[in-house]
PDB file of C-alpha atoms in Angstrom:
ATOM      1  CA  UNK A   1      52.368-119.001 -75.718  1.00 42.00           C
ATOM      2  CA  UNK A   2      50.741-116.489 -73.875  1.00 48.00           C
ATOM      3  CA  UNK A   3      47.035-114.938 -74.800  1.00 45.00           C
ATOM      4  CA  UNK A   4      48.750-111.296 -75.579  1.00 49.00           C
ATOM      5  CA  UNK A   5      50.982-113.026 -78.285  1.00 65.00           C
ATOM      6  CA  UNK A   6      49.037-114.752 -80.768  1.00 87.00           C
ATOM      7  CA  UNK A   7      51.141-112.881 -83.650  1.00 93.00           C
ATOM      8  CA  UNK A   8      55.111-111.971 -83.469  1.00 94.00           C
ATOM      9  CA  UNK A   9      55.887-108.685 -85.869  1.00 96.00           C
ATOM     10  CA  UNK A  10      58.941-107.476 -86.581  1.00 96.00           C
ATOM     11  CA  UNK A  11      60.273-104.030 -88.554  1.00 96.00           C
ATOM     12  CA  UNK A  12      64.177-104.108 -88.976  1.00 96.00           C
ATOM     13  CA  UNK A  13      65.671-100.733 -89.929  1.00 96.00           C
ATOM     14  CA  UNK A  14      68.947 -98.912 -90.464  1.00 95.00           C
ATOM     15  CA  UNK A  15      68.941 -96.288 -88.075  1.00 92.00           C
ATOM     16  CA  UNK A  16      67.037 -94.926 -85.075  1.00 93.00           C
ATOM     17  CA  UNK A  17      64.996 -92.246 -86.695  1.00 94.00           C
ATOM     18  CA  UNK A  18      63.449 -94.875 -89.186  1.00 95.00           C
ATOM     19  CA  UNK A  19      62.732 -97.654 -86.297  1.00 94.00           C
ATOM     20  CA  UNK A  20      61.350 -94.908 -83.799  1.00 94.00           C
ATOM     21  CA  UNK A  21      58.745 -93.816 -86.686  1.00 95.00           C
ATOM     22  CA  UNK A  22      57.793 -97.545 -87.301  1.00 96.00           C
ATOM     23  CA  UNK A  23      57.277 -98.028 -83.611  1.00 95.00           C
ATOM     24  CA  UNK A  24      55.190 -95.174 -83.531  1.00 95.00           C
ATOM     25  CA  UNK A  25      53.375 -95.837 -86.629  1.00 95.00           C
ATOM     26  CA  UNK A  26      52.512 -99.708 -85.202  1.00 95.00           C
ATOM     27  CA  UNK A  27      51.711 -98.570 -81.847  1.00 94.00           C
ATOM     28  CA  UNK A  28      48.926 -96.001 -83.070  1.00 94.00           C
ATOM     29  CA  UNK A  29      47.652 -97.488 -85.966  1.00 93.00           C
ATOM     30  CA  UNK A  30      46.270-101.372 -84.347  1.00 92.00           C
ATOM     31  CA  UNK A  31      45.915-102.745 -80.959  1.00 91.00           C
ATOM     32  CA  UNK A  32      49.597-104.062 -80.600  1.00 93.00           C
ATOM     33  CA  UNK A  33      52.467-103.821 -77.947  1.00 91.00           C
ATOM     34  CA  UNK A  34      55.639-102.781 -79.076  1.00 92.00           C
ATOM     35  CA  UNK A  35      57.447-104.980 -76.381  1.00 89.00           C
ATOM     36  CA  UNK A  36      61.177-104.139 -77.866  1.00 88.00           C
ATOM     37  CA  UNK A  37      64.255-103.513 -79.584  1.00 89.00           C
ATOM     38  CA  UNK A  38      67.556-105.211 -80.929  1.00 87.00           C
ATOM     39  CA  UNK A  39      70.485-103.441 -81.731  1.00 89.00           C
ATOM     40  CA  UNK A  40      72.955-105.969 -84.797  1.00 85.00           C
ATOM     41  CA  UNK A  41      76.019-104.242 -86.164  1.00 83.00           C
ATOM     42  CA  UNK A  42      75.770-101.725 -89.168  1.00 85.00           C
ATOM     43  CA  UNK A  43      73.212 -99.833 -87.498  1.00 88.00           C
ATOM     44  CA  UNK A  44      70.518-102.600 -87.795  1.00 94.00           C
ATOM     45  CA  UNK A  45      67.665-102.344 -85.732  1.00 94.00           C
ATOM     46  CA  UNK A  46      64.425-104.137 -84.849  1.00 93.00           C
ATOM     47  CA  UNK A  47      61.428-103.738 -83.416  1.00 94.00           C
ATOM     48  CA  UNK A  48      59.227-106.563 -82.097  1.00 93.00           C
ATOM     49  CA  UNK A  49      55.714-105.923 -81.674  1.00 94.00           C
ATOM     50  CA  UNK A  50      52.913-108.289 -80.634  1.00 93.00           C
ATOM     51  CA  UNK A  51      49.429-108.895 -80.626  1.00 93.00           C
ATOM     52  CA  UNK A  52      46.546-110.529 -82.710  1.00 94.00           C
ATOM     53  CA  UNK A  53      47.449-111.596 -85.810  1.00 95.00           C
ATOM     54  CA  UNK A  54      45.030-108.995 -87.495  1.00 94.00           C
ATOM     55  CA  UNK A  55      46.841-106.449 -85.814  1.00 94.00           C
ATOM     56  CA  UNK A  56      50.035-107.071 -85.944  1.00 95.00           C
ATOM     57  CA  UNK A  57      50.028-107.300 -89.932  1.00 96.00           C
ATOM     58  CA  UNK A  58      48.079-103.893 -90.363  1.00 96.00           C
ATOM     59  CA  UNK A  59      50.878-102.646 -87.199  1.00 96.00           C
ATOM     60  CA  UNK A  60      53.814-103.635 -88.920  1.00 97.00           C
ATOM     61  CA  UNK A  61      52.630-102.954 -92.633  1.00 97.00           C
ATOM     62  CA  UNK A  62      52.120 -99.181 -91.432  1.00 96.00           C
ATOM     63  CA  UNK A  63      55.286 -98.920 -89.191  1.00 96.00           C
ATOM     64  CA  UNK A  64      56.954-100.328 -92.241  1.00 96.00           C
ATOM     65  CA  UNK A  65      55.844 -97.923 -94.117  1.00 97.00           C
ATOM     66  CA  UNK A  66      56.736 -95.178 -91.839  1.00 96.00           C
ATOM     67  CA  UNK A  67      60.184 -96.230 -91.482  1.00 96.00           C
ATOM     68  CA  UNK A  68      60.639 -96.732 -95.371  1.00 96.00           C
ATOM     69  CA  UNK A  69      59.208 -92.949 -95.641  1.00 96.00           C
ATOM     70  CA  UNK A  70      61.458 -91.320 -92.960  1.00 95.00           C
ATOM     71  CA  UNK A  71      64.452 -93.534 -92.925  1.00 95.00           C
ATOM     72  CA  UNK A  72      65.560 -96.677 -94.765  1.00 95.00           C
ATOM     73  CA  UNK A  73      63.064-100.190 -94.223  1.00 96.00           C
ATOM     74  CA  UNK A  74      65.521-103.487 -94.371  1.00 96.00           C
ATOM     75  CA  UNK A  75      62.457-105.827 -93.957  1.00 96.00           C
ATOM     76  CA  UNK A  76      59.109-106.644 -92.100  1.00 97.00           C
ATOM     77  CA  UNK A  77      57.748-109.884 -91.252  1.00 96.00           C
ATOM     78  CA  UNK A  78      54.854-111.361 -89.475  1.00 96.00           C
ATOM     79  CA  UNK A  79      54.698-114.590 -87.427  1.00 94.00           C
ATOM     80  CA  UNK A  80      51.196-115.973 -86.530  1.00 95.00           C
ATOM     81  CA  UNK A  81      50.558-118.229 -83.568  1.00 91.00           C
ATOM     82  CA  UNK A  82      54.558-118.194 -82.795  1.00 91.00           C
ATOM     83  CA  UNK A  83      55.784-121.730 -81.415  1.00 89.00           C
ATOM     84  CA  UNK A  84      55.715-122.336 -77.993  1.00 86.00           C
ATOM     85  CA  UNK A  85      59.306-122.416 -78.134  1.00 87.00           C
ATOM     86  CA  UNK A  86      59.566-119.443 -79.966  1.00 87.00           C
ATOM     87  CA  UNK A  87      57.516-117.377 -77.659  1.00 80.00           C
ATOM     88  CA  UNK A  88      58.696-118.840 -74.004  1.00 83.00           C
ATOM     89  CA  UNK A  89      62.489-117.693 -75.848  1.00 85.00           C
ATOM     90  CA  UNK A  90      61.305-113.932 -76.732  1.00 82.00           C
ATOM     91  CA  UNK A  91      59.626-113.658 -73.132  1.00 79.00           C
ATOM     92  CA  UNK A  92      62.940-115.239 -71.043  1.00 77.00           C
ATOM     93  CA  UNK A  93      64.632-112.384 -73.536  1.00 74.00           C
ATOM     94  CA  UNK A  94      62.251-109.471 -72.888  1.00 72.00           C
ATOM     95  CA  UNK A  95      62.200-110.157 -69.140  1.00 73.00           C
ATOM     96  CA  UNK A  96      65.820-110.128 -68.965  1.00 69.00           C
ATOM     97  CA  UNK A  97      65.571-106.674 -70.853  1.00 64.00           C
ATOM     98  CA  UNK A  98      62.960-105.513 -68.624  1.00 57.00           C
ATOM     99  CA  UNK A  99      64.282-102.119 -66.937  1.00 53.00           C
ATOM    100  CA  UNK A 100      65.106-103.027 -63.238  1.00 52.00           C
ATOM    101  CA  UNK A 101      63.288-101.211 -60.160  1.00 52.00           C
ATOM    102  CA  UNK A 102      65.371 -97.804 -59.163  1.00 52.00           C
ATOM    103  CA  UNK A 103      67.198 -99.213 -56.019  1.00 52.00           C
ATOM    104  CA  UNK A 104      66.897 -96.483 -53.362  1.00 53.00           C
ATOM    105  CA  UNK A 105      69.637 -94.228 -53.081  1.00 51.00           C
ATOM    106  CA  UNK A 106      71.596 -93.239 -50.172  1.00 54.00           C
ATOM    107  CA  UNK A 107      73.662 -90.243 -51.590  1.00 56.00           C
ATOM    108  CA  UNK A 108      71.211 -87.061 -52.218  1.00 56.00           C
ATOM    109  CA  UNK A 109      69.708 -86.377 -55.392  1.00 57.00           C
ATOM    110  CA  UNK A 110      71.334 -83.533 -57.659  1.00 53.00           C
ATOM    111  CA  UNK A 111      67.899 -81.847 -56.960  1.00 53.00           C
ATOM    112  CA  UNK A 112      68.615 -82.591 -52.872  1.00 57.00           C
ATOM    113  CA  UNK A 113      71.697 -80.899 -53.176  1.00 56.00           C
ATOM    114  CA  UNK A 114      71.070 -78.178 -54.969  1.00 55.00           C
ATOM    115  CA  UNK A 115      68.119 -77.801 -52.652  1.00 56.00           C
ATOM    116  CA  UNK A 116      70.119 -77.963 -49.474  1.00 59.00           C
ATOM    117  CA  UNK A 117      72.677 -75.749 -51.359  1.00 55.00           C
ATOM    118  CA  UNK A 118      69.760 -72.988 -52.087  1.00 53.00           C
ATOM    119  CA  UNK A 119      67.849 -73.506 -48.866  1.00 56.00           C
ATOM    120  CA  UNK A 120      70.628 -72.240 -46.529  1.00 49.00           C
ATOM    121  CA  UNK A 121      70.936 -69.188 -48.641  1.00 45.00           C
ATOM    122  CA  UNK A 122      69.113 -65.919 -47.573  1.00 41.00           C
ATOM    123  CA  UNK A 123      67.778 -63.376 -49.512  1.00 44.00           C
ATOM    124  CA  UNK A 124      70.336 -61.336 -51.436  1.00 44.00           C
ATOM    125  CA  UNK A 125      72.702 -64.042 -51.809  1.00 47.00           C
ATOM    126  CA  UNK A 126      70.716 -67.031 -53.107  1.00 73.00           C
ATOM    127  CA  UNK A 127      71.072 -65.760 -56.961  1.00 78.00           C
ATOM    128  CA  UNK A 128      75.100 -65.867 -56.368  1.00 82.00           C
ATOM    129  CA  UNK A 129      74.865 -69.244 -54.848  1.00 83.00           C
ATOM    130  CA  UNK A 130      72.276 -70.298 -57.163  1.00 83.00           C
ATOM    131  CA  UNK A 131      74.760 -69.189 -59.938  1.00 84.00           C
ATOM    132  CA  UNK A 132      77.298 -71.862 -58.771  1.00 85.00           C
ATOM    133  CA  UNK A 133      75.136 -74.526 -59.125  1.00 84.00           C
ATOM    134  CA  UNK A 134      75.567 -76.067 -62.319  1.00 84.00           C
ATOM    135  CA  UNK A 135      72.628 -76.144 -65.119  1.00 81.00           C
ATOM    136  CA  UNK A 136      71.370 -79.629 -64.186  1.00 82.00           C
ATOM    137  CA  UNK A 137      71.304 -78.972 -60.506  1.00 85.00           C
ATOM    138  CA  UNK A 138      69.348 -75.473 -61.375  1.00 84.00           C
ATOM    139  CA  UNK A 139      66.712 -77.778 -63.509  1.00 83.00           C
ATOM    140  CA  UNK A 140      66.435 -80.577 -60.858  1.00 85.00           C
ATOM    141  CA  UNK A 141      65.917 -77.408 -58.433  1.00 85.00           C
ATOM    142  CA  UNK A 142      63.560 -76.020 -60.503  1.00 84.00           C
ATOM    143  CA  UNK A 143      61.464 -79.898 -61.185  1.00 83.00           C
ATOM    144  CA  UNK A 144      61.585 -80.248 -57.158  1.00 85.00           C
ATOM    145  CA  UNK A 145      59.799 -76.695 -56.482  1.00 83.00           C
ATOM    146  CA  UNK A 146      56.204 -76.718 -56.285  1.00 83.00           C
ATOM    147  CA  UNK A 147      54.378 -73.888 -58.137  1.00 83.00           C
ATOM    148  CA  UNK A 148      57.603 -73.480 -60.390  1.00 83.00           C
ATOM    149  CA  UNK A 149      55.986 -71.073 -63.361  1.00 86.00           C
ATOM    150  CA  UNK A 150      57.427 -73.489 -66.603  1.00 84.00           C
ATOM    151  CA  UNK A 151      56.710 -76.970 -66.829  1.00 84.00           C
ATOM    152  CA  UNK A 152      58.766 -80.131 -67.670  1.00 79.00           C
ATOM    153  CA  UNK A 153      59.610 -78.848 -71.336  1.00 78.00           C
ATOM    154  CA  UNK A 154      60.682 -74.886 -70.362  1.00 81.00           C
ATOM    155  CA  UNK A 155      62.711 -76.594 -67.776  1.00 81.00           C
ATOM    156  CA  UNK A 156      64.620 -78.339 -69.907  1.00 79.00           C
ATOM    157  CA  UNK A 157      64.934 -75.810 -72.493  1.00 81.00           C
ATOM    158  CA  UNK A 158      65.703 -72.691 -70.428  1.00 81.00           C
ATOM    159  CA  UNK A 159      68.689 -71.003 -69.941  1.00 82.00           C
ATOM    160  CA  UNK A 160      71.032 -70.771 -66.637  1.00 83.00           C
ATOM    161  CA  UNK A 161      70.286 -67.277 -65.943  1.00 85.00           C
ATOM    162  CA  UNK A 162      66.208 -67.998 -66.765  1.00 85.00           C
ATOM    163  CA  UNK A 163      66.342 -70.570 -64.256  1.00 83.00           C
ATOM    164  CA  UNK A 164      68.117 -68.398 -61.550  1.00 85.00           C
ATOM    165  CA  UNK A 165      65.971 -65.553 -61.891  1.00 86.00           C
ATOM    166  CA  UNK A 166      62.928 -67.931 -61.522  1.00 86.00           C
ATOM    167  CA  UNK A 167      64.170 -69.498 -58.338  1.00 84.00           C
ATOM    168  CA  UNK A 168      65.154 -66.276 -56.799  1.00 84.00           C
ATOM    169  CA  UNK A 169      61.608 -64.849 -57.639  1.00 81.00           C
ATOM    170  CA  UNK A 170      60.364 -67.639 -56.030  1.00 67.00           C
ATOM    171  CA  UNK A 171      61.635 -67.366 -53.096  1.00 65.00           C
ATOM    172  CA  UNK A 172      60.579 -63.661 -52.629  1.00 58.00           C
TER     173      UNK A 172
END
């Protein structure tokens, strides 16, 4: 059993909504790691979260909670001081469920392309070729350009014709 795991809590919910509240909930209201999920049939999820035992059972009371008040709570339960077993099981599972490292790529990016695409445009004709990139390219474009006047979340939210007109003022 490692240190980080003296206690083993888990929220099981139906739905996302419900489980993404709990996992918020636990994370913010004790000194826990919510390490991850599991999907069952019937649109039963849970959360596993892990810490001291102290923790974990004011973590998963509150993300209980949370889930019961935005969604619907199947069950919580807390495991002190897991068995060895137990634990060296969860961590071969977790580490097997542990998002790989990006590989490099060898085709471009969407935002390479549409930056190659844009970059061999000249001045009049950069909004008509802008306007055949598609609305992804446009916002990869628009990520990829220093100085670009919206952040992250008016990138994602603006419009085609927003984003063109803010490229091609750019480049002026």
């Amino acid at each position: 059993m490692t240190q980080s795991m003296t206690a083993l809590g888990l929220i099981e919910t139906i739905g996302v909504p419900a489980l993404i509240a709990a996992a918020d909930a636990a994370a913010k209201t004790a000194d826990v790691r919510v390490m991850t999920y599991e999907k069952a049939d019937a649109g039963l999820i849970t959360v596993y979260i892990v810490g001291d035992v102290a923790s974990v059972r004011a973590a998963v009371e509150a993300g209980g909670e949370e889930a019961r008040r935005v969604g619907k709570l199947v069950g919580t339960h807390v495991i002190p001081r897991p068995d060895l077993s137990v634990s060296a099981m969860l961590e071969s599972i977790w580490r097997k469920e542990a998002p790989a490292e990006p590989k490099p790529s060898v085709e471009p990016t969407a935002a390479e392309t549409a930056a190659d695409e844009a970059g061999s445009l000249s001045g009049g004709d950069s909004a008509e070729a802008l306007a055949k990139l598609s609305l992804q390219q446009l916002r990869e474009l628009a990520r990829t350009t220093p100085g670009f006047p919206l952040n992250a979340s008016g990138i994602n939210t603006a419009a085609k014709a927003e984003l063109i007109r803010l490229l091609t003022e750019k480049k002026d």
